[in-house]
Structures are given as structure tokens and as C-alpha cells.
Coordinates of C-alpha atoms in Angstrom, one line a residue:
M1 CA -114.0 87.6 -69.3
S2 CA -116.1 89.8 -71.5
D3 CA -118.8 88.4 -73.8
T4 CA -118.6 91.4 -76.2
T5 CA -116.6 91.6 -79.4
Q6 CA -113.5 93.6 -78.7
A7 CA -109.9 93.9 -79.8
I8 CA -107.4 92.0 -77.6
S9 CA -103.8 93.0 -77.0
A10 CA -102.8 90.2 -74.6
I11 CA -103.9 87.0 -72.9
R12 CA -102.4 86.8 -69.5
G13 CA -102.3 84.3 -66.6
G14 CA -103.2 81.1 -68.5
Q15 CA -101.4 77.9 -69.4
A16 CA -100.5 78.4 -73.0
F17 CA -100.1 75.6 -75.5
T18 CA -96.5 75.3 -76.8
G19 CA -97.0 72.6 -79.4
S20 CA -95.6 70.0 -77.1
G21 CA -97.1 70.9 -73.7
F22 CA -98.4 73.9 -71.7
E23 CA -96.5 76.7 -69.9
A24 CA -97.5 79.7 -68.0
R25 CA -96.8 82.7 -70.3
D26 CA -98.4 85.8 -71.7
I27 CA -99.6 85.8 -75.3
L28 CA -99.4 89.1 -77.1
I29 CA -101.5 90.2 -80.0
A30 CA -101.0 93.1 -82.5
E31 CA -103.0 93.8 -85.7
G32 CA -104.8 90.5 -85.6
R33 CA -101.8 88.3 -85.2
F34 CA -99.8 86.9 -82.3
A35 CA -96.8 89.2 -81.7
A36 CA -93.7 89.9 -79.8
S37 CA -95.1 93.1 -78.4
E38 CA -98.6 94.3 -77.5
G39 CA -100.8 96.2 -79.9
A40 CA -104.0 98.1 -79.0
G41 CA -106.8 96.5 -77.1
E42 CA -108.0 94.9 -73.9
V43 CA -106.2 92.3 -71.8
L44 CA -107.9 88.9 -71.2
D45 CA -107.4 87.3 -67.9
A46 CA -106.9 83.6 -68.5
Q47 CA -106.4 82.5 -64.9
G48 CA -107.6 78.9 -64.4
C49 CA -107.6 78.3 -68.2
Y50 CA -105.7 76.5 -70.8
V51 CA -105.0 78.7 -73.9
I52 CA -105.0 76.7 -77.1
P53 CA -104.9 77.7 -80.8
G54 CA -108.2 78.0 -82.5
L55 CA -109.3 74.6 -83.9
L56 CA -109.3 73.7 -87.6
D57 CA -111.9 71.2 -88.8
L58 CA -110.8 69.8 -92.2
H59 CA -113.7 67.4 -92.5
F60 CA -117.3 68.4 -91.7
H61 CA -120.3 69.0 -93.9
G62 CA -122.3 71.6 -92.1
S63 CA -123.8 73.0 -88.9
A64 CA -126.5 75.4 -87.8
G65 CA -128.9 74.1 -90.4
A66 CA -126.5 74.7 -93.4
D67 CA -124.3 72.4 -95.5
I68 CA -121.6 73.4 -97.9
S69 CA -123.2 71.3 -100.6
D70 CA -126.2 73.6 -100.6
G71 CA -124.2 76.1 -102.6
D72 CA -125.7 78.8 -100.4
L73 CA -123.5 81.7 -99.3
E74 CA -125.8 82.7 -96.4
G75 CA -125.6 79.2 -95.1
L76 CA -121.8 79.3 -95.1
H77 CA -122.0 82.4 -92.9
R78 CA -124.3 80.6 -90.5
M79 CA -121.8 77.7 -90.4
G80 CA -118.9 80.2 -89.9
A81 CA -120.7 81.8 -86.9
Y82 CA -121.5 78.6 -85.2
E83 CA -118.1 77.1 -85.7
A84 CA -116.4 80.2 -84.3
S85 CA -118.6 80.2 -81.3
R86 CA -117.4 76.7 -80.5
G87 CA -113.7 77.6 -80.9
I88 CA -113.3 76.2 -84.5
T89 CA -111.8 79.3 -86.0
A90 CA -110.9 77.9 -89.4
M91 CA -113.0 75.5 -91.4
C92 CA -112.5 73.3 -94.5
P93 CA -116.0 71.9 -95.1
A94 CA -116.5 68.7 -97.1
T95 CA -118.7 68.3 -100.2
M96 CA -120.6 65.1 -100.9
T97 CA -121.0 62.7 -103.8
L98 CA -123.1 64.9 -106.1
S99 CA -123.4 66.0 -109.7
E100 CA -120.7 68.3 -111.1
A101 CA -123.3 71.0 -111.3
Q102 CA -124.0 70.8 -107.6
L103 CA -120.3 70.7 -106.7
T104 CA -119.7 73.7 -108.9
A105 CA -122.4 75.7 -107.0
A106 CA -120.8 74.7 -103.7
A107 CA -117.4 75.8 -105.0
E108 CA -118.7 79.1 -106.2
A109 CA -120.3 79.9 -102.9
A110 CA -117.2 78.9 -101.0
A111 CA -115.0 81.1 -103.2
A112 CA -117.4 84.1 -102.5
Y113 CA -117.3 83.6 -98.7
E114 CA -115.7 86.4 -96.7
P115 CA -116.0 86.0 -93.0
A116 CA -117.8 88.7 -91.0
T117 CA -116.7 89.6 -87.5
G118 CA -117.4 86.5 -85.4
E119 CA -117.3 84.0 -88.3
A120 CA -114.6 81.4 -88.9
D121 CA -112.2 81.6 -91.8
L122 CA -113.0 79.3 -94.7
V123 CA -109.5 78.0 -95.5
G124 CA -110.3 75.2 -97.9
I125 CA -112.8 72.7 -99.3
N126 CA -112.6 68.9 -98.8
M127 CA -113.9 67.0 -101.8
E128 CA -115.1 63.8 -100.1
G129 CA -117.0 62.6 -103.1
P130 CA -117.7 61.5 -105.9
F131 CA -114.5 59.5 -106.7
I132 CA -115.3 56.7 -104.3
S133 CA -116.1 53.0 -104.4
P134 CA -119.7 52.1 -105.2
S135 CA -119.4 49.3 -102.6
K136 CA -118.5 51.7 -99.8
V137 CA -120.8 54.7 -100.2
G138 CA -121.8 54.9 -96.6
A139 CA -124.2 57.9 -96.4
Q140 CA -123.1 59.2 -99.8
N141 CA -125.5 59.1 -102.8
P142 CA -124.6 56.1 -105.0
E143 CA -126.3 57.7 -108.0
Y144 CA -123.4 60.1 -108.4
V145 CA -120.5 57.8 -107.7
R146 CA -118.0 58.0 -110.6
N147 CA -114.3 57.1 -111.3
P148 CA -111.6 59.6 -110.5
G149 CA -111.4 62.3 -113.1
V150 CA -108.6 64.8 -113.5
D151 CA -110.4 67.1 -115.8
E152 CA -113.5 67.4 -113.6
F153 CA -111.3 68.1 -110.5
R154 CA -109.5 70.9 -112.3
R155 CA -112.7 72.4 -113.6
L156 CA -114.0 72.5 -110.0
Q157 CA -110.7 73.8 -108.6
Q158 CA -110.8 76.7 -111.1
V159 CA -114.3 77.7 -110.0
A160 CA -113.2 77.4 -106.4
G161 CA -110.2 79.6 -106.9
G162 CA -107.9 76.9 -105.6
L163 CA -109.8 76.2 -102.4
F164 CA -109.9 72.5 -102.8
K165 CA -107.2 71.3 -100.4
L166 CA -108.2 67.7 -100.0
V167 CA -109.8 65.2 -102.5
D168 CA -110.8 61.7 -101.7
I169 CA -110.5 58.7 -104.0
A170 CA -110.9 54.9 -103.8
P171 CA -107.5 53.8 -105.2
E172 CA -108.8 50.5 -106.5
E173 CA -111.2 52.2 -109.0
P174 CA -110.3 52.8 -112.7
G175 CA -108.3 56.0 -113.2
A176 CA -107.0 56.3 -109.7
D177 CA -103.3 55.8 -110.5
A178 CA -103.4 58.5 -113.2
F179 CA -105.4 60.8 -110.9
I180 CA -102.8 60.5 -108.1
E181 CA -99.8 60.8 -110.4
T182 CA -101.2 63.9 -112.1
L183 CA -102.6 65.8 -109.1
A184 CA -100.4 64.8 -106.1
D185 CA -98.5 68.1 -106.4
E186 CA -101.6 70.2 -106.7
V187 CA -103.9 68.8 -103.9
R188 CA -103.6 66.5 -100.9
I189 CA -105.1 63.2 -102.0
S190 CA -106.8 60.9 -99.4
L191 CA -108.0 57.3 -99.5
A192 CA -111.6 57.1 -98.6
H193 CA -114.8 55.1 -99.0
T194 CA -112.8 52.3 -100.4
C195 CA -112.5 48.5 -100.7
T196 CA -108.8 48.7 -101.2
D197 CA -106.4 46.0 -100.0
Y198 CA -103.0 46.6 -98.4
D199 CA -101.0 46.4 -101.6
T200 CA -103.2 48.8 -103.6
A201 CA -103.3 51.3 -100.7
A202 CA -99.5 51.1 -100.3
H203 CA -99.1 51.7 -104.1
A204 CA -101.4 54.7 -103.9
F205 CA -99.2 56.2 -101.1
E206 CA -96.1 55.5 -103.1
L207 CA -97.6 57.4 -106.1
G208 CA -98.3 60.4 -103.9
A209 CA -101.5 60.0 -101.8
R210 CA -100.8 61.4 -98.3
H211 CA -104.0 61.1 -96.2
I212 CA -106.6 58.6 -95.1
T213 CA -110.2 59.7 -94.4
H214 CA -112.1 58.9 -91.2
L215 CA -110.0 56.0 -90.2
Y216 CA -111.8 52.7 -89.7
N217 CA -115.0 54.0 -91.3
A218 CA -116.0 53.1 -94.9
M219 CA -112.9 50.8 -95.3
D220 CA -112.1 47.2 -94.7
P221 CA -111.0 46.5 -91.1
M222 CA -107.5 45.2 -90.2
H223 CA -107.0 41.5 -90.3
H224 CA -103.8 39.5 -89.7
R225 CA -103.9 38.0 -93.2
K226 CA -105.7 40.8 -95.0
P227 CA -104.3 44.0 -93.4
G228 CA -106.2 46.5 -95.6
P229 CA -105.4 50.2 -96.0
I230 CA -104.8 51.1 -92.3
P231 CA -101.4 49.5 -91.8
A232 CA -100.4 50.8 -95.3
A233 CA -101.0 54.3 -94.1
A234 CA -99.5 53.8 -90.6
E235 CA -96.2 52.6 -92.1
R236 CA -95.6 55.9 -93.9
D237 CA -94.3 58.8 -92.0
D238 CA -95.7 61.2 -94.6
V239 CA -99.4 60.1 -94.3
T240 CA -101.9 61.7 -92.0
A241 CA -105.0 60.0 -90.7
E242 CA -108.4 61.5 -89.6
V243 CA -110.5 60.0 -86.8
I244 CA -114.0 60.9 -85.6
A245 CA -113.8 61.0 -81.8
D246 CA -117.5 61.7 -81.2
G247 CA -118.0 58.6 -79.0
V248 CA -120.4 57.1 -81.6
H249 CA -118.3 56.2 -84.6
I250 CA -115.3 54.5 -83.0
H251 CA -114.7 52.7 -79.7
P252 CA -112.3 54.5 -77.4
A253 CA -109.8 51.7 -77.6
M254 CA -109.6 52.0 -81.3
V255 CA -109.0 55.8 -81.1
R256 CA -106.2 55.1 -78.7
L257 CA -104.8 52.5 -81.0
A258 CA -104.9 55.0 -83.9
F259 CA -102.9 57.5 -81.9
N260 CA -100.4 54.8 -80.9
M261 CA -100.0 53.6 -84.5
F262 CA -99.7 57.0 -86.2
G263 CA -98.3 59.1 -83.3
D264 CA -99.8 62.4 -82.3
D265 CA -97.9 64.3 -85.0
R266 CA -100.0 62.6 -87.7
M267 CA -103.4 62.1 -86.2
I268 CA -106.1 64.6 -87.1
L269 CA -109.4 64.9 -85.1
I270 CA -112.4 65.7 -87.3
S271 CA -116.1 66.1 -86.6
D272 CA -117.7 65.0 -89.8
T273 CA -120.7 67.0 -88.7
L274 CA -124.0 67.4 -90.6
R275 CA -126.2 70.5 -90.8
A276 CA -127.8 69.2 -87.6
A277 CA -124.8 70.2 -85.5
G278 CA -125.9 72.9 -83.0
L279 CA -129.6 71.9 -83.5
G280 CA -131.8 69.3 -81.9
D281 CA -133.2 65.9 -82.8
G282 CA -135.1 65.6 -86.0
V283 CA -134.8 64.6 -89.7
Y284 CA -132.3 66.5 -91.8
D285 CA -131.0 66.3 -95.4
L286 CA -127.5 65.1 -96.3
G287 CA -126.7 65.0 -100.0
G288 CA -130.3 64.4 -100.9
Q289 CA -130.9 61.7 -98.3
D290 CA -132.9 61.9 -95.1
V291 CA -130.8 61.6 -91.9
T292 CA -132.5 61.0 -88.5
V293 CA -130.7 62.6 -85.6
K294 CA -131.3 61.3 -82.0
G295 CA -128.9 62.5 -79.4
Y296 CA -125.4 62.3 -80.7
E297 CA -126.3 59.7 -83.4
A298 CA -127.2 60.4 -87.0
R299 CA -128.4 57.6 -89.3
I300 CA -129.8 57.2 -92.8
D301 CA -132.9 55.0 -93.4
N302 CA -130.9 51.7 -93.7
G303 CA -129.4 52.3 -90.2
A304 CA -125.9 53.3 -91.4
L305 CA -124.2 56.1 -89.5
A306 CA -124.3 59.3 -91.5
G307 CA -121.7 61.6 -90.0
S308 CA -121.8 63.3 -86.7
V309 CA -123.6 66.0 -84.8
S310 CA -120.7 66.6 -82.4
D311 CA -118.6 69.6 -83.5
L312 CA -114.8 69.4 -83.3
M313 CA -114.6 71.0 -79.9
R314 CA -116.9 68.4 -78.4
C315 CA -114.8 65.7 -80.2
L316 CA -111.7 67.1 -78.5
Y317 CA -113.5 67.0 -75.2
V318 CA -114.6 63.4 -75.8
A319 CA -111.1 62.3 -76.9
V320 CA -109.6 63.6 -73.7
K321 CA -112.3 63.0 -71.1
E322 CA -113.8 59.8 -72.3
M323 CA -111.1 58.2 -74.5
G324 CA -107.9 58.8 -72.6
I325 CA -106.1 60.8 -75.2
P326 CA -103.7 63.3 -73.6
L327 CA -104.8 66.9 -73.9
V328 CA -101.6 67.9 -75.6
S329 CA -102.1 65.2 -78.3
A330 CA -105.8 66.1 -78.8
V331 CA -105.0 69.8 -79.2
K332 CA -102.3 69.0 -81.7
A333 CA -104.7 66.8 -83.6
A334 CA -107.3 69.5 -83.8
S335 CA -105.2 72.5 -84.6
A336 CA -101.5 72.2 -85.6
N337 CA -101.8 68.9 -87.5
P338 CA -104.7 69.8 -89.8
A339 CA -103.1 73.2 -90.5
R340 CA -99.9 71.4 -91.6
A341 CA -101.8 68.9 -93.7
L342 CA -103.5 71.7 -95.6
G343 CA -100.2 73.6 -96.0
L344 CA -101.5 76.4 -93.7
E345 CA -99.1 76.0 -90.7
G346 CA -97.7 79.5 -91.3
D347 CA -101.1 81.1 -90.3
Y348 CA -103.0 78.6 -88.2
G349 CA -102.6 76.0 -85.5
S350 CA -100.1 77.9 -83.3
L351 CA -99.9 80.6 -80.6
E352 CA -96.5 81.7 -81.8
A353 CA -95.7 85.2 -83.1
G354 CA -96.7 85.7 -86.7
H355 CA -99.7 83.4 -86.7
I356 CA -103.3 84.6 -87.0
A357 CA -104.5 85.4 -83.5
D358 CA -107.1 82.7 -83.1
A359 CA -107.2 81.2 -79.6
V360 CA -109.6 79.4 -77.2
L361 CA -109.6 79.6 -73.4
L362 CA -110.7 76.3 -71.9
D363 CA -111.6 75.9 -68.3
A364 CA -108.7 73.8 -66.9
E365 CA -111.0 71.5 -65.0
T366 CA -113.9 71.0 -67.3
L367 CA -112.5 71.9 -70.7
A368 CA -115.5 74.1 -71.3
V369 CA -115.0 77.0 -73.7
K370 CA -114.7 80.2 -71.7
Q371 CA -113.6 82.6 -74.4
V372 CA -112.8 82.6 -78.1
V373 CA -110.4 85.0 -79.7
L374 CA -110.9 85.3 -83.5
R375 CA -108.4 87.2 -85.6
G376 CA -107.4 89.2 -82.4
R377 CA -110.9 89.9 -81.3
A378 CA -112.8 88.3 -78.4
I379 CA -116.2 87.0 -79.6
L380 CA -117.5 85.3 -76.4

């Protein structure tokens, strides 16, 4: 397998992901998309490899020293290059709880991003803050927490050129009902950083919320008399759930429980990475707060976890190798499911003809990344 950037016409000899399993078949590429017949280019030998769609991370903040909230276009390019090198070929980075001016700068930079060869597509923005509970800020900045605001969201969406695909709210806060009712047809609304009880969460889903952010984290736990938001989400077939499978945020048994509750068609693996992803131990900035990274843990000064330093490909590896999640389920949760949640299933998350030719060749024994194909070109 070549490590030079080159056009690819076919991937042969591997076990290709079908959406529900793996089968031995050739994958053909023409003009940057998977196709029914070969275009021009080299043939990749995938013997001994699984061939999976490029991953899509719909909740991470940064990598390679950059963060979307910096509002820095050059930083987005560094993020795009790092993510693509790890097989994350489409990215939907998440902003933090910040001032509207800072969020506007982040939206402007994202709207200006055009991926260079070897850089992941930026397919959306996830607005994780500021419409969260002041009692469940986690690593967010409490100074900028505010109630859900339709007008502010629409101003930011206009600047972003429609890139905001997800927006988080705490449904118990004033203005949440009106926010959901007004915007549910314009953006996918997620419950996050919330103190909501079961009934309030169920009501939010009835109004049109369709997602729940980093399941278990920054929300009340399940209890047999106070079930909280997790069962409310699990009971609805139209609600998707994120989970951080980095081996730090959630015990493996709880990750398995989440897949059992929601099913692998509704689970979404996310990384929630910080700018430290791809770098070493040290102190890094997250939304104006210092985060200390040691190994795979990242914590703010009060000891709270502050996101992850494990990119989505590592989370997939951990889910399969250390948590007992079947490979098929993990691949769905890191590719097809996030693409569908963002309304992008026609272009991403599949190896079928017509989709953008993003693929990753994984060693069948170790799941190590052997080759990344990005928009029909080999980049590793």
C-alpha cells in the first residue's frame, strides 16, 4: 500500500463493510465517488484488511493544537489534516459556551474552510454551548451560560451559511420549549449539560428534540424512582445518542448497556477531543480554561473530566477491543449513524455507489489504520 497521495480506481481483496456486516468484494471508484465501474487511477490491495467507510465525528472540539472555537482558519486546516490521517474523513466540530462574538468568529472561520488535499471535509458545526444548565457546566465556562435563544441561533446560523447541524440545550431552562418548537425543523436539537428529569426530557423529545449528547456525562444518572433523561431518549425510536468510548469517560459495561438500550442503529460514537489530540501531555486551553492532559485523561483544575484526547478512530478501537462492542456495530456508530443524524447519508457513511469515496483500510487482526482513501485519493 502506497503512502503517497494518488488517485484510486479500485480497492480489491478486502472485507468490505456492507452496513450490516462484511463481505469479500471489490470497491470501485470514479471521479471521487464510489461507482459501478472503475475510473482512472491505481488499484489498492486490501488483502488482510477490513474496508470501512471514512468516519464522521460529530462531536469533537479540536486536535493538533487547534480548536474550532479559536475562530482560526489555519487551525481548522490543521484539524482537517490530523483527522483525515486517522481515518476521520468528515468532521463536525463542536463550539463551546462562549460569547456570541466568539461563536460568530468560529462560524465565520468554518464557513470559509475548504479542505485541501489530505484534509477532512467540514460537514457541519455542533453548537454544544451556551444554552445549557448552569448546574451542569462540566468543562464549559459558566460565565457565558445563557437561556436558549432563537434569535441568537439564527444570527449564528446565517454567519455559518447553514453549517450548524446540531445545537444543544438544557430542556428545563426558560425558553427551551419555544426554542425546540421553533427550530426543530431547521436543526437537530440535542439534550445536553442538563438537570432535566424524565418527564421534562420526554416532553422535549415530543416537541422535536432528536438527540442526546455524550450519554451519561453531564446529566443525572438513571435511578429506579428518578429515571432521568436516558430512558426518555431510549424509549423513542427517532432519538440518537452519543457516547464517548475512550476508556476514560464511561465504564465498558455502561457502553455495552447503551448499545443494548438504543440498538446499534441509533448509537453514535464520538471522541469529544480537545486541541491536545495528537499531541503529548501538558496544559492546554479549552474555552478559556486550563486543561491538564496526562495520558488519555484531560481534566480542568477542579478535577472534572474535560473532554478526550482519543480521536474517533481510537474510540472505535477501544469500543471493539476493550469494551466488547461488535466491529459492525462500532463502524455503524462511527460512520453511517452520524451521517444519517446530520442528514448527510447520501454522501457519507457508506461504501455504496454514489457516495463520496472516503474509506479506511484496517488491519483485520489489530484494527490499525493501514490506508486512508479521501475523496478517491490515497493519503497514507
